[in-house]
Amino acid sequence: MTHALPRDLSCPRIATRPGGLELSRVVAGMWRMVEWNMTVEQRIAFIEQCLALGVTSFDHADIYGNYGVESLFGEALRAQPSLRARMQLVSKCGIKLLSNKRPQHGIQHYDTTAAHIIASAEESLRQLHTDHLDLLLIHRPDPLMDFDEIADAFTRLKQAGKVLHFGVSNFSRHQFEVLNRRIELATNQVEFSPLHVAPMFDETFDGLQDLGIAPMIWSPLGGGRLFTANDANAENLRLVIKDIADRLHQPFASVVFAWIMQLPSRPIPLTGSGRIEAIKVAVAGAGFQLARQDWFAILRAARGHEVA
């Protein structure tokens, strides 16, 4: 069963921490943009449709699309410069991929040295055709990361006006708090969905809620597996969500986004789609709350057992 979306959909805004960076409540994730095979004109149209919905924040990483996504997005901004002032640009650095674009990388590895962070940020600015990033994240925790060195690199980028806010991605609660003591962090972008609920139980969300900092969420639909996984647990989870969606006359994915955004740590989910209809479905999830019993019904199905 499909359910019609409200015509006057508008994405609200949220501060990631008190007095800090403001993002749209749903962020448009760009990691698959190479696969969308859009012309420059189509990319501009897609960005404009997102902005018209109130989805003003766009998530990138230097490595996305084999180091290709930022330049595709940057071509759109070069062709339509007025778009930049209406959006927030997020990017990530710290992973060195084996790639024909980076022949000097002999092994896939992490690099969170100050030199690499600064060089990556400056390259992202060039590729995105902008003079500043609104938010820069360390993409993955690095066993060789020096917290003081990262904080120093962030400070230098901020003083130069090249990056306005900083954060991390995939960090543990402890790693986040250690770096946050050295420089104010805006967010920790982590994987979370009904198929991956660990951040609710490993202190990630609790620690961020304690600090008043909203996590960003990648893969909120389990990378599409919520729709396709055929093991018994996933099939039961899908039935539970579909039953709630039908009862509320809401799209299936809207219920998932609402379930995520209902957490008191105020998670900010990313989309991964180049279809504006999919973005609208995500935004619709910001417009309603689930009854506590329905929320827990999804959690029970996600974990495969009752709360005890």
PDB file of C-alpha atoms in Angstrom:
ATOM      1  CA  MET A   1       0.000   0.000   0.000  1.00  0.00           C
ATOM      2  CA  THR A   2       1.347   3.464  -0.888  1.00  0.00           C
ATOM      3  CA  HIS A   3       0.405   6.547   1.065  1.00  0.00           C
ATOM      4  CA  ALA A   4       0.239  10.090  -0.276  1.00  0.00           C
ATOM      5  CA  LEU A   5       2.631  12.640   1.209  1.00  0.00           C
ATOM      6  CA  PRO A   6       1.431  16.070   2.383  1.00  0.00           C
ATOM      7  CA  ARG A   7       1.786  18.692  -0.352  1.00  0.00           C
ATOM      8  CA  ASP A   8       3.224  21.329   1.974  1.00  0.00           C
ATOM      9  CA  LEU A   9       6.210  19.245   3.152  1.00  0.00           C
ATOM     10  CA  SER A  10       8.948  21.381   4.667  1.00  0.00           C
ATOM     11  CA  CYS A  11      12.000  20.073   6.482  1.00  0.00           C
ATOM     12  CA  PRO A  12      12.609  21.693   9.884  1.00  0.00           C
ATOM     13  CA  ARG A  13      16.065  22.770  11.080  1.00  0.00           C
ATOM     14  CA  ILE A  14      18.067  21.621  14.086  1.00  0.00           C
ATOM     15  CA  ALA A  15      21.134  22.869  15.966  1.00  0.00           C
ATOM     16  CA  THR A  16      23.596  20.025  16.466  1.00  0.00           C
ATOM     17  CA  ARG A  17      24.490  21.522  19.841  1.00  0.00           C
ATOM     18  CA  PRO A  18      23.262  24.596  21.768  1.00  0.00           C
ATOM     19  CA  GLY A  19      24.288  27.727  19.874  1.00  0.00           C
ATOM     20  CA  GLY A  20      26.152  25.614  17.339  1.00  0.00           C
ATOM     21  CA  LEU A  21      25.864  24.516  13.726  1.00  0.00           C
ATOM     22  CA  GLU A  22      22.353  24.383  12.248  1.00  0.00           C
ATOM     23  CA  LEU A  23      21.518  21.658   9.734  1.00  0.00           C
ATOM     24  CA  SER A  24      18.312  20.553   8.075  1.00  0.00           C
ATOM     25  CA  ARG A  25      16.576  17.824  10.118  1.00  0.00           C
ATOM     26  CA  VAL A  26      17.213  15.448   7.217  1.00  0.00           C
ATOM     27  CA  VAL A  27      20.532  15.654   5.359  1.00  0.00           C
ATOM     28  CA  ALA A  28      20.957  14.740   1.694  1.00  0.00           C
ATOM     29  CA  GLY A  29      23.735  12.154   1.444  1.00  0.00           C
ATOM     30  CA  MET A  30      25.750  12.385  -1.771  1.00  0.00           C
ATOM     31  CA  TRP A  31      27.900   9.251  -1.574  1.00  0.00           C
ATOM     32  CA  ARG A  32      26.172   7.546  -4.534  1.00  0.00           C
ATOM     33  CA  MET A  33      26.051  10.595  -6.812  1.00  0.00           C
ATOM     34  CA  VAL A  34      28.427   9.065  -9.386  1.00  0.00           C
ATOM     35  CA  GLU A  35      25.930   6.203  -9.828  1.00  0.00           C
ATOM     36  CA  TRP A  36      23.049   8.616 -10.480  1.00  0.00           C
ATOM     37  CA  ASN A  37      24.520   9.492 -13.906  1.00  0.00           C
ATOM     38  CA  MET A  38      23.055  12.994 -13.824  1.00  0.00           C
ATOM     39  CA  THR A  39      23.993  15.802 -16.192  1.00  0.00           C
ATOM     40  CA  VAL A  40      25.097  19.090 -14.626  1.00  0.00           C
ATOM     41  CA  GLU A  41      21.605  20.452 -15.299  1.00  0.00           C
ATOM     42  CA  GLN A  42      20.013  17.450 -13.569  1.00  0.00           C
ATOM     43  CA  ARG A  43      22.321  17.874 -10.567  1.00  0.00           C
ATOM     44  CA  ILE A  44      21.366  21.553 -10.299  1.00  0.00           C
ATOM     45  CA  ALA A  45      17.663  20.658 -10.538  1.00  0.00           C
ATOM     46  CA  PHE A  46      18.026  17.983  -7.841  1.00  0.00           C
ATOM     47  CA  ILE A  47      19.841  20.381  -5.488  1.00  0.00           C
ATOM     48  CA  GLU A  48      17.183  23.044  -6.084  1.00  0.00           C
ATOM     49  CA  GLN A  49      14.414  20.535  -5.334  1.00  0.00           C
ATOM     50  CA  CYS A  50      16.142  19.596  -2.056  1.00  0.00           C
ATOM     51  CA  LEU A  51      16.501  23.250  -1.081  1.00  0.00           C
ATOM     52  CA  ALA A  52      12.844  23.927  -1.912  1.00  0.00           C
ATOM     53  CA  LEU A  53      11.924  21.106   0.509  1.00  0.00           C
ATOM     54  CA  GLY A  54      14.071  22.665   3.238  1.00  0.00           C
ATOM     55  CA  VAL A  55      16.748  19.965   2.890  1.00  0.00           C
ATOM     56  CA  THR A  56      19.655  22.412   2.886  1.00  0.00           C
ATOM     57  CA  SER A  57      22.488  20.197   4.182  1.00  0.00           C
ATOM     58  CA  PHE A  58      24.544  17.999   1.827  1.00  0.00           C
ATOM     59  CA  ASP A  59      26.875  15.270   3.076  1.00  0.00           C
ATOM     60  CA  HIS A  60      30.112  14.410   1.247  1.00  0.00           C
ATOM     61  CA  ALA A  61      33.459  12.740   1.823  1.00  0.00           C
ATOM     62  CA  ASP A  62      36.671  13.140  -0.150  1.00  0.00           C
ATOM     63  CA  ILE A  63      36.651   9.421  -1.044  1.00  0.00           C
ATOM     64  CA  TYR A  64      33.021   9.133  -2.218  1.00  0.00           C
ATOM     65  CA  GLY A  65      32.641   7.871  -5.774  1.00  0.00           C
ATOM     66  CA  ASN A  66      36.339   6.980  -5.972  1.00  0.00           C
ATOM     67  CA  TYR A  67      37.255  10.601  -5.165  1.00  0.00           C
ATOM     68  CA  GLY A  68      34.676  11.775  -7.705  1.00  0.00           C
ATOM     69  CA  VAL A  69      31.497  12.975  -5.977  1.00  0.00           C
ATOM     70  CA  GLU A  70      32.745  16.315  -4.679  1.00  0.00           C
ATOM     71  CA  SER A  71      33.799  17.403  -8.174  1.00  0.00           C
ATOM     72  CA  LEU A  72      30.363  16.459  -9.607  1.00  0.00           C
ATOM     73  CA  PHE A  73      28.641  18.539  -6.931  1.00  0.00           C
ATOM     74  CA  GLY A  74      31.182  21.318  -7.434  1.00  0.00           C
ATOM     75  CA  GLU A  75      30.389  21.448 -11.153  1.00  0.00           C
ATOM     76  CA  ALA A  76      26.767  22.200 -10.226  1.00  0.00           C
ATOM     77  CA  LEU A  77      27.859  24.965  -7.827  1.00  0.00           C
ATOM     78  CA  ARG A  78      30.193  26.414 -10.466  1.00  0.00           C
ATOM     79  CA  ALA A  79      27.335  26.486 -12.971  1.00  0.00           C
ATOM     80  CA  GLN A  80      24.865  27.962 -10.447  1.00  0.00           C
ATOM     81  CA  PRO A  81      26.924  29.881  -7.822  1.00  0.00           C
ATOM     82  CA  SER A  82      23.868  31.311  -6.029  1.00  0.00           C
ATOM     83  CA  LEU A  83      23.092  27.834  -4.623  1.00  0.00           C
ATOM     84  CA  ARG A  84      26.052  27.869  -2.227  1.00  0.00           C
ATOM     85  CA  ALA A  85      24.700  30.537   0.122  1.00  0.00           C
ATOM     86  CA  ARG A  86      21.497  28.523   0.622  1.00  0.00           C
ATOM     87  CA  MET A  87      23.146  25.300   1.848  1.00  0.00           C
ATOM     88  CA  GLN A  88      25.459  23.694   4.377  1.00  0.00           C
ATOM     89  CA  LEU A  89      28.279  21.545   3.011  1.00  0.00           C
ATOM     90  CA  VAL A  90      29.586  18.628   5.081  1.00  0.00           C
ATOM     91  CA  SER A  91      32.636  16.575   4.145  1.00  0.00           C
ATOM     92  CA  LYS A  92      34.917  13.971   5.691  1.00  0.00           C
ATOM     93  CA  CYS A  93      38.607  13.086   5.513  1.00  0.00           C
ATOM     94  CA  GLY A  94      41.085  10.613   6.977  1.00  0.00           C
ATOM     95  CA  ILE A  95      40.746   7.521   4.760  1.00  0.00           C
ATOM     96  CA  LYS A  96      43.259   6.861   1.970  1.00  0.00           C
ATOM     97  CA  LEU A  97      41.756   4.492  -0.593  1.00  0.00           C
ATOM     98  CA  LEU A  98      43.581   2.371  -3.127  1.00  0.00           C
ATOM     99  CA  SER A  99      42.580   4.225  -6.273  1.00  0.00           C
ATOM    100  CA  ASN A 100      43.705   5.004  -9.791  1.00  0.00           C
ATOM    101  CA  LYS A 101      43.082   8.634  -8.755  1.00  0.00           C
ATOM    102  CA  ARG A 102      45.665   8.306  -5.951  1.00  0.00           C
ATOM    103  CA  PRO A 103      48.474   6.112  -7.357  1.00  0.00           C
ATOM    104  CA  GLN A 104      50.737   7.015  -4.420  1.00  0.00           C
ATOM    105  CA  HIS A 105      48.519   5.029  -1.989  1.00  0.00           C
ATOM    106  CA  GLY A 106      50.210   1.626  -1.638  1.00  0.00           C
ATOM    107  CA  ILE A 107      47.725   0.268   0.904  1.00  0.00           C
ATOM    108  CA  GLN A 108      44.293   1.362   2.091  1.00  0.00           C
ATOM    109  CA  HIS A 109      44.845   3.103   5.411  1.00  0.00           C
ATOM    110  CA  TYR A 110      43.847   5.953   7.710  1.00  0.00           C
ATOM    111  CA  ASP A 111      45.699   9.259   7.938  1.00  0.00           C
ATOM    112  CA  THR A 112      44.681  11.767  10.603  1.00  0.00           C
ATOM    113  CA  THR A 113      47.917  13.759  10.627  1.00  0.00           C
ATOM    114  CA  ALA A 114      47.493  17.529  10.607  1.00  0.00           C
ATOM    115  CA  ALA A 115      49.133  17.712   7.179  1.00  0.00           C
ATOM    116  CA  HIS A 116      46.628  15.266   5.668  1.00  0.00           C
ATOM    117  CA  ILE A 117      43.569  16.803   7.355  1.00  0.00           C
ATOM    118  CA  ILE A 118      44.487  20.282   6.112  1.00  0.00           C
ATOM    119  CA  ALA A 119      45.418  19.096   2.608  1.00  0.00           C
ATOM    120  CA  SER A 120      42.178  17.072   2.360  1.00  0.00           C
ATOM    121  CA  ALA A 121      40.040  20.001   3.477  1.00  0.00           C
ATOM    122  CA  GLU A 122      41.715  22.297   0.948  1.00  0.00           C
ATOM    123  CA  GLU A 123      41.208  19.727  -1.819  1.00  0.00           C
ATOM    124  CA  SER A 124      37.524  19.389  -0.857  1.00  0.00           C
ATOM    125  CA  LEU A 125      37.177  23.176  -1.142  1.00  0.00           C
ATOM    126  CA  ARG A 126      38.666  23.049  -4.636  1.00  0.00           C
ATOM    127  CA  GLN A 127      36.501  20.143  -5.770  1.00  0.00           C
ATOM    128  CA  LEU A 128      33.297  21.603  -4.278  1.00  0.00           C
ATOM    129  CA  HIS A 129      34.079  25.032  -5.727  1.00  0.00           C
ATOM    130  CA  THR A 130      33.591  26.820  -2.399  1.00  0.00           C
ATOM    131  CA  ASP A 131      35.696  28.878  -0.004  1.00  0.00           C
ATOM    132  CA  HIS A 132      34.553  27.104   3.161  1.00  0.00           C
ATOM    133  CA  LEU A 133      33.039  23.894   4.527  1.00  0.00           C
ATOM    134  CA  ASP A 134      30.312  24.223   7.123  1.00  0.00           C
ATOM    135  CA  LEU A 135      31.356  20.949   8.761  1.00  0.00           C
ATOM    136  CA  LEU A 136      34.393  18.666   8.423  1.00  0.00           C
ATOM    137  CA  LEU A 137      34.438  15.189   9.986  1.00  0.00           C
ATOM    138  CA  ILE A 138      37.193  12.672  10.651  1.00  0.00           C
ATOM    139  CA  HIS A 139      35.780   9.727   8.697  1.00  0.00           C
ATOM    140  CA  ARG A 140      36.956   6.836  10.888  1.00  0.00           C
ATOM    141  CA  PRO A 141      38.902   6.481  14.138  1.00  0.00           C
ATOM    142  CA  ASP A 142      42.581   5.956  13.342  1.00  0.00           C
ATOM    143  CA  PRO A 143      44.693   3.755  15.683  1.00  0.00           C
ATOM    144  CA  LEU A 144      47.534   6.235  15.119  1.00  0.00           C
ATOM    145  CA  MET A 145      45.441   9.364  15.678  1.00  0.00           C
ATOM    146  CA  ASP A 146      46.919  11.988  17.982  1.00  0.00           C
ATOM    147  CA  PHE A 147      44.037  13.921  19.531  1.00  0.00           C
ATOM    148  CA  ASP A 148      46.152  17.021  20.110  1.00  0.00           C
ATOM    149  CA  GLU A 149      47.333  17.010  16.490  1.00  0.00           C
ATOM    150  CA  ILE A 150      43.766  16.659  15.164  1.00  0.00           C
ATOM    151  CA  ALA A 151      42.589  19.513  17.405  1.00  0.00           C
ATOM    152  CA  ASP A 152      45.489  21.651  16.187  1.00  0.00           C
ATOM    153  CA  ALA A 153      44.632  20.960  12.522  1.00  0.00           C
ATOM    154  CA  PHE A 154      40.970  21.813  13.165  1.00  0.00           C
ATOM    155  CA  THR A 155      41.974  25.044  14.931  1.00  0.00           C
ATOM    156  CA  ARG A 156      44.192  26.092  12.022  1.00  0.00           C
ATOM    157  CA  LEU A 157      41.416  25.430   9.485  1.00  0.00           C
ATOM    158  CA  LYS A 158      38.922  27.414  11.575  1.00  0.00           C
ATOM    159  CA  GLN A 159      41.304  30.351  12.013  1.00  0.00           C
ATOM    160  CA  ALA A 160      41.834  30.413   8.240  1.00  0.00           C
ATOM    161  CA  GLY A 161      38.054  30.522   7.708  1.00  0.00           C
ATOM    162  CA  LYS A 162      38.188  27.326   5.653  1.00  0.00           C
ATOM    163  CA  VAL A 163      36.021  25.183   7.962  1.00  0.00           C
ATOM    164  CA  LEU A 164      33.388  26.554  10.349  1.00  0.00           C
ATOM    165  CA  HIS A 165      32.573  23.462  12.471  1.00  0.00           C
ATOM    166  CA  PHE A 166      34.150  20.085  13.146  1.00  0.00           C
ATOM    167  CA  GLY A 167      33.058  16.604  14.089  1.00  0.00           C
ATOM    168  CA  VAL A 168      33.827  12.923  13.726  1.00  0.00           C
ATOM    169  CA  SER A 169      32.271   9.809  12.233  1.00  0.00           C
ATOM    170  CA  ASN A 170      32.135   6.266  13.597  1.00  0.00           C
ATOM    171  CA  PHE A 171      33.872   7.225  16.871  1.00  0.00           C
ATOM    172  CA  SER A 172      33.168   5.482  20.176  1.00  0.00           C
ATOM    173  CA  ARG A 173      31.765   7.515  23.046  1.00  0.00           C
ATOM    174  CA  HIS A 174      35.190   7.684  24.693  1.00  0.00           C
ATOM    175  CA  GLN A 175      37.019   8.706  21.512  1.00  0.00           C
ATOM    176  CA  PHE A 176      34.431  11.431  20.893  1.00  0.00           C
ATOM    177  CA  GLU A 177      34.712  12.829  24.405  1.00  0.00           C
ATOM    178  CA  VAL A 178      38.535  12.844  24.354  1.00  0.00           C
ATOM    179  CA  LEU A 179      38.619  14.963  21.182  1.00  0.00           C
ATOM    180  CA  ASN A 180      35.637  17.101  22.263  1.00  0.00           C
ATOM    181  CA  ARG A 181      37.608  18.146  25.370  1.00  0.00           C
ATOM    182  CA  ARG A 182      40.275  19.570  23.056  1.00  0.00           C
ATOM    183  CA  ILE A 183      38.054  21.264  20.486  1.00  0.00           C
ATOM    184  CA  GLU A 184      34.276  21.711  20.339  1.00  0.00           C
ATOM    185  CA  LEU A 185      32.727  19.015  18.149  1.00  0.00           C
ATOM    186  CA  ALA A 186      29.386  19.397  16.380  1.00  0.00           C
ATOM    187  CA  THR A 187      28.439  15.738  15.857  1.00  0.00           C
ATOM    188  CA  ASN A 188      29.419  12.082  15.596  1.00  0.00           C
ATOM    189  CA  GLN A 189      28.074  10.537  12.372  1.00  0.00           C
ATOM    190  CA  VAL A 190      27.376   6.852  13.021  1.00  0.00           C
ATOM    191  CA  GLU A 191      25.581   3.926  11.430  1.00  0.00           C
ATOM    192  CA  PHE A 192      22.122   3.345  12.880  1.00  0.00           C
ATOM    193  CA  SER A 193      18.902   1.736  11.662  1.00  0.00           C
ATOM    194  CA  PRO A 194      16.435  -0.911  12.842  1.00  0.00           C
ATOM    195  CA  LEU A 195      18.987  -3.357  11.389  1.00  0.00           C
ATOM    196  CA  HIS A 196      21.872  -1.828  13.379  1.00  0.00           C
ATOM    197  CA  VAL A 197      20.836  -0.649  16.835  1.00  0.00           C
ATOM    198  CA  ALA A 198      24.215  -0.832  18.621  1.00  0.00           C
ATOM    199  CA  PRO A 199      24.552   2.951  19.244  1.00  0.00           C
ATOM    200  CA  MET A 200      21.505   2.785  21.528  1.00  0.00           C
ATOM    201  CA  PHE A 201      23.249   0.265  23.765  1.00  0.00           C
ATOM    202  CA  ASP A 202      26.996   1.010  23.569  1.00  0.00           C
ATOM    203  CA  GLU A 203      26.737   4.508  25.158  1.00  0.00           C
ATOM    204  CA  THR A 204      27.164   6.350  21.832  1.00  0.00           C
ATOM    205  CA  PHE A 205      23.727   8.001  21.938  1.00  0.00           C
ATOM    206  CA  ASP A 206      23.675   8.294  25.743  1.00  0.00           C
ATOM    207  CA  GLY A 207      26.993  10.122  25.765  1.00  0.00           C
ATOM    208  CA  LEU A 208      25.916  12.533  23.023  1.00  0.00           C
ATOM    209  CA  GLN A 209      22.567  13.204  24.720  1.00  0.00           C
ATOM    210  CA  ASP A 210      24.461  13.995  27.930  1.00  0.00           C
ATOM    211  CA  LEU A 211      26.516  16.603  26.062  1.00  0.00           C
ATOM    212  CA  GLY A 212      23.502  18.006  24.174  1.00  0.00           C
ATOM    213  CA  ILE A 213      25.046  17.007  20.838  1.00  0.00           C
ATOM    214  CA  ALA A 214      22.966  15.459  18.035  1.00  0.00           C
ATOM    215  CA  PRO A 215      24.408  12.462  16.159  1.00  0.00           C
ATOM    216  CA  MET A 216      24.193  12.245  12.385  1.00  0.00           C
ATOM    217  CA  ILE A 217      22.993   8.879  11.069  1.00  0.00           C
ATOM    218  CA  TRP A 218      24.278   7.069   7.997  1.00  0.00           C
ATOM    219  CA  SER A 219      22.458   4.109   6.437  1.00  0.00           C
ATOM    220  CA  PRO A 220      19.150   4.738   8.297  1.00  0.00           C
ATOM    221  CA  LEU A 221      17.397   2.253   5.990  1.00  0.00           C
ATOM    222  CA  GLY A 222      20.175  -0.308   6.363  1.00  0.00           C
ATOM    223  CA  GLY A 223      21.588   0.521   2.932  1.00  0.00           C
ATOM    224  CA  GLY A 224      18.268  -0.622   1.443  1.00  0.00           C
ATOM    225  CA  ARG A 225      18.403  -3.990   3.238  1.00  0.00           C
ATOM    226  CA  LEU A 226      15.255  -3.067   5.185  1.00  0.00           C
ATOM    227  CA  PHE A 227      13.403  -3.536   1.885  1.00  0.00           C
ATOM    228  CA  THR A 228      15.317  -6.533   0.540  1.00  0.00           C
ATOM    229  CA  ALA A 229      16.860  -8.694   3.298  1.00  0.00           C
ATOM    230  CA  ASN A 230      15.164 -12.090   3.300  1.00  0.00           C
ATOM    231  CA  ASP A 231      16.219 -13.626   6.596  1.00  0.00           C
ATOM    232  CA  ALA A 232      13.373 -14.357   9.030  1.00  0.00           C
ATOM    233  CA  ASN A 233      14.251 -11.535  11.428  1.00  0.00           C
ATOM    234  CA  ALA A 234      14.364  -8.889   8.670  1.00  0.00           C
ATOM    235  CA  GLU A 235      11.111 -10.157   7.166  1.00  0.00           C
ATOM    236  CA  ASN A 236       9.354  -9.962  10.534  1.00  0.00           C
ATOM    237  CA  LEU A 237      10.773  -6.462  11.121  1.00  0.00           C
ATOM    238  CA  ARG A 238       9.499  -5.382   7.712  1.00  0.00           C
ATOM    239  CA  LEU A 239       5.998  -6.700   8.522  1.00  0.00           C
ATOM    240  CA  VAL A 240       5.921  -4.871  11.867  1.00  0.00           C
ATOM    241  CA  ILE A 241       6.968  -1.556  10.275  1.00  0.00           C
ATOM    242  CA  LYS A 242       4.518  -2.043   7.397  1.00  0.00           C
ATOM    243  CA  ASP A 243       1.649  -2.711   9.806  1.00  0.00           C
ATOM    244  CA  ILE A 244       2.381   0.526  11.708  1.00  0.00           C
ATOM    245  CA  ALA A 245       2.811   2.453   8.443  1.00  0.00           C
ATOM    246  CA  ASP A 246      -0.528   1.217   7.081  1.00  0.00           C
ATOM    247  CA  ARG A 247      -2.317   2.005  10.339  1.00  0.00           C
ATOM    248  CA  LEU A 248      -0.880   5.555  10.384  1.00  0.00           C
ATOM    249  CA  HIS A 249      -1.336   6.048   6.612  1.00  0.00           C
ATOM    250  CA  GLN A 250       2.350   6.887   6.322  1.00  0.00           C
ATOM    251  CA  PRO A 251       4.984   5.570   3.898  1.00  0.00           C
ATOM    252  CA  PHE A 252       7.079   2.666   5.221  1.00  0.00           C
ATOM    253  CA  ALA A 253      10.354   4.621   5.135  1.00  0.00           C
ATOM    254  CA  SER A 254       8.737   7.663   6.798  1.00  0.00           C
ATOM    255  CA  VAL A 255       7.967   5.459   9.811  1.00  0.00           C
ATOM    256  CA  VAL A 256      11.605   4.346   9.963  1.00  0.00           C
ATOM    257  CA  PHE A 257      12.859   7.949   9.833  1.00  0.00           C
ATOM    258  CA  ALA A 258      10.321   8.964  12.515  1.00  0.00           C
ATOM    259  CA  TRP A 259      11.468   6.036  14.706  1.00  0.00           C
ATOM    260  CA  ILE A 260      15.082   7.215  14.442  1.00  0.00           C
ATOM    261  CA  MET A 261      14.332  10.908  15.013  1.00  0.00           C
ATOM    262  CA  GLN A 262      12.240  10.153  18.111  1.00  0.00           C
ATOM    263  CA  LEU A 263      15.347   9.285  20.140  1.00  0.00           C
ATOM    264  CA  PRO A 264      16.135  11.964  22.734  1.00  0.00           C
ATOM    265  CA  SER A 265      19.674  12.428  21.389  1.00  0.00           C
ATOM    266  CA  ARG A 266      17.905  14.031  18.353  1.00  0.00           C
ATOM    267  CA  PRO A 267      19.547  11.991  15.550  1.00  0.00           C
ATOM    268  CA  ILE A 268      19.890  13.660  12.143  1.00  0.00           C
ATOM    269  CA  PRO A 269      19.462  11.003   9.427  1.00  0.00           C
ATOM    270  CA  LEU A 270      21.051  11.095   5.981  1.00  0.00           C
ATOM    271  CA  THR A 271      19.332  10.009   2.806  1.00  0.00           C
ATOM    272  CA  GLY A 272      21.220   8.155   0.096  1.00  0.00           C
ATOM    273  CA  SER A 273      18.965   8.685  -2.876  1.00  0.00           C
ATOM    274  CA  GLY A 274      19.007  10.822  -5.998  1.00  0.00           C
ATOM    275  CA  ARG A 275      15.213  10.594  -6.229  1.00  0.00           C
ATOM    276  CA  ILE A 276      13.428  13.592  -4.771  1.00  0.00           C
ATOM    277  CA  GLU A 277      10.455  11.351  -3.840  1.00  0.00           C
ATOM    278  CA  ALA A 278      12.722   9.381  -1.483  1.00  0.00           C
ATOM    279  CA  ILE A 279      13.916  12.635   0.108  1.00  0.00           C
ATOM    280  CA  LYS A 280      10.291  13.717   0.596  1.00  0.00           C
ATOM    281  CA  VAL A 281       9.509  10.427   2.343  1.00  0.00           C
ATOM    282  CA  ALA A 282      12.404  11.046   4.751  1.00  0.00           C
ATOM    283  CA  VAL A 283      11.268  14.614   5.436  1.00  0.00           C
ATOM    284  CA  ALA A 284       7.724  13.354   6.134  1.00  0.00           C
ATOM    285  CA  GLY A 285       9.208  11.323   8.995  1.00  0.00           C
ATOM    286  CA  ALA A 286      10.039  14.570  10.794  1.00  0.00           C
ATOM    287  CA  GLY A 287       6.359  15.474  10.832  1.00  0.00           C
ATOM    288  CA  PHE A 288       4.922  12.894  13.235  1.00  0.00           C
ATOM    289  CA  GLN A 289       5.773  10.842  16.316  1.00  0.00           C
ATOM    290  CA  LEU A 290       5.118   7.200  17.001  1.00  0.00           C
ATOM    291  CA  ALA A 291       3.158   5.997  19.994  1.00  0.00           C
ATOM    292  CA  ARG A 292       5.558   4.540  22.559  1.00  0.00           C
ATOM    293  CA  GLN A 293       4.086   1.060  22.044  1.00  0.00           C
ATOM    294  CA  ASP A 294       4.646   1.283  18.278  1.00  0.00           C
ATOM    295  CA  TRP A 295       8.185   2.536  18.824  1.00  0.00           C
ATOM    296  CA  PHE A 296       8.952  -0.431  21.061  1.00  0.00           C
ATOM    297  CA  ALA A 297       7.244  -2.849  18.672  1.00  0.00           C
ATOM    298  CA  ILE A 298       9.844  -1.858  16.059  1.00  0.00           C
ATOM    299  CA  LEU A 299      12.665  -2.209  18.599  1.00  0.00           C
ATOM    300  CA  ARG A 300      11.417  -5.648  19.636  1.00  0.00           C
ATOM    301  CA  ALA A 301      11.280  -6.786  16.009  1.00  0.00           C
ATOM    302  CA  ALA A 302      14.700  -5.255  15.338  1.00  0.00           C
ATOM    303  CA  ARG A 303      16.329  -7.160  18.221  1.00  0.00           C
ATOM    304  CA  GLY A 304      14.263 -10.324  17.910  1.00  0.00           C
ATOM    305  CA  HIS A 305      13.313 -10.367  21.589  1.00  0.00           C
ATOM    306  CA  GLU A 306      11.257  -8.539  24.203  1.00  0.00           C
ATOM    307  CA  VAL A 307      12.776  -5.939  26.492  1.00  0.00           C
ATOM    308  CA  ALA A 308      13.467  -7.606  29.827  1.00  0.00           C
TER     309      ALA A 308
END
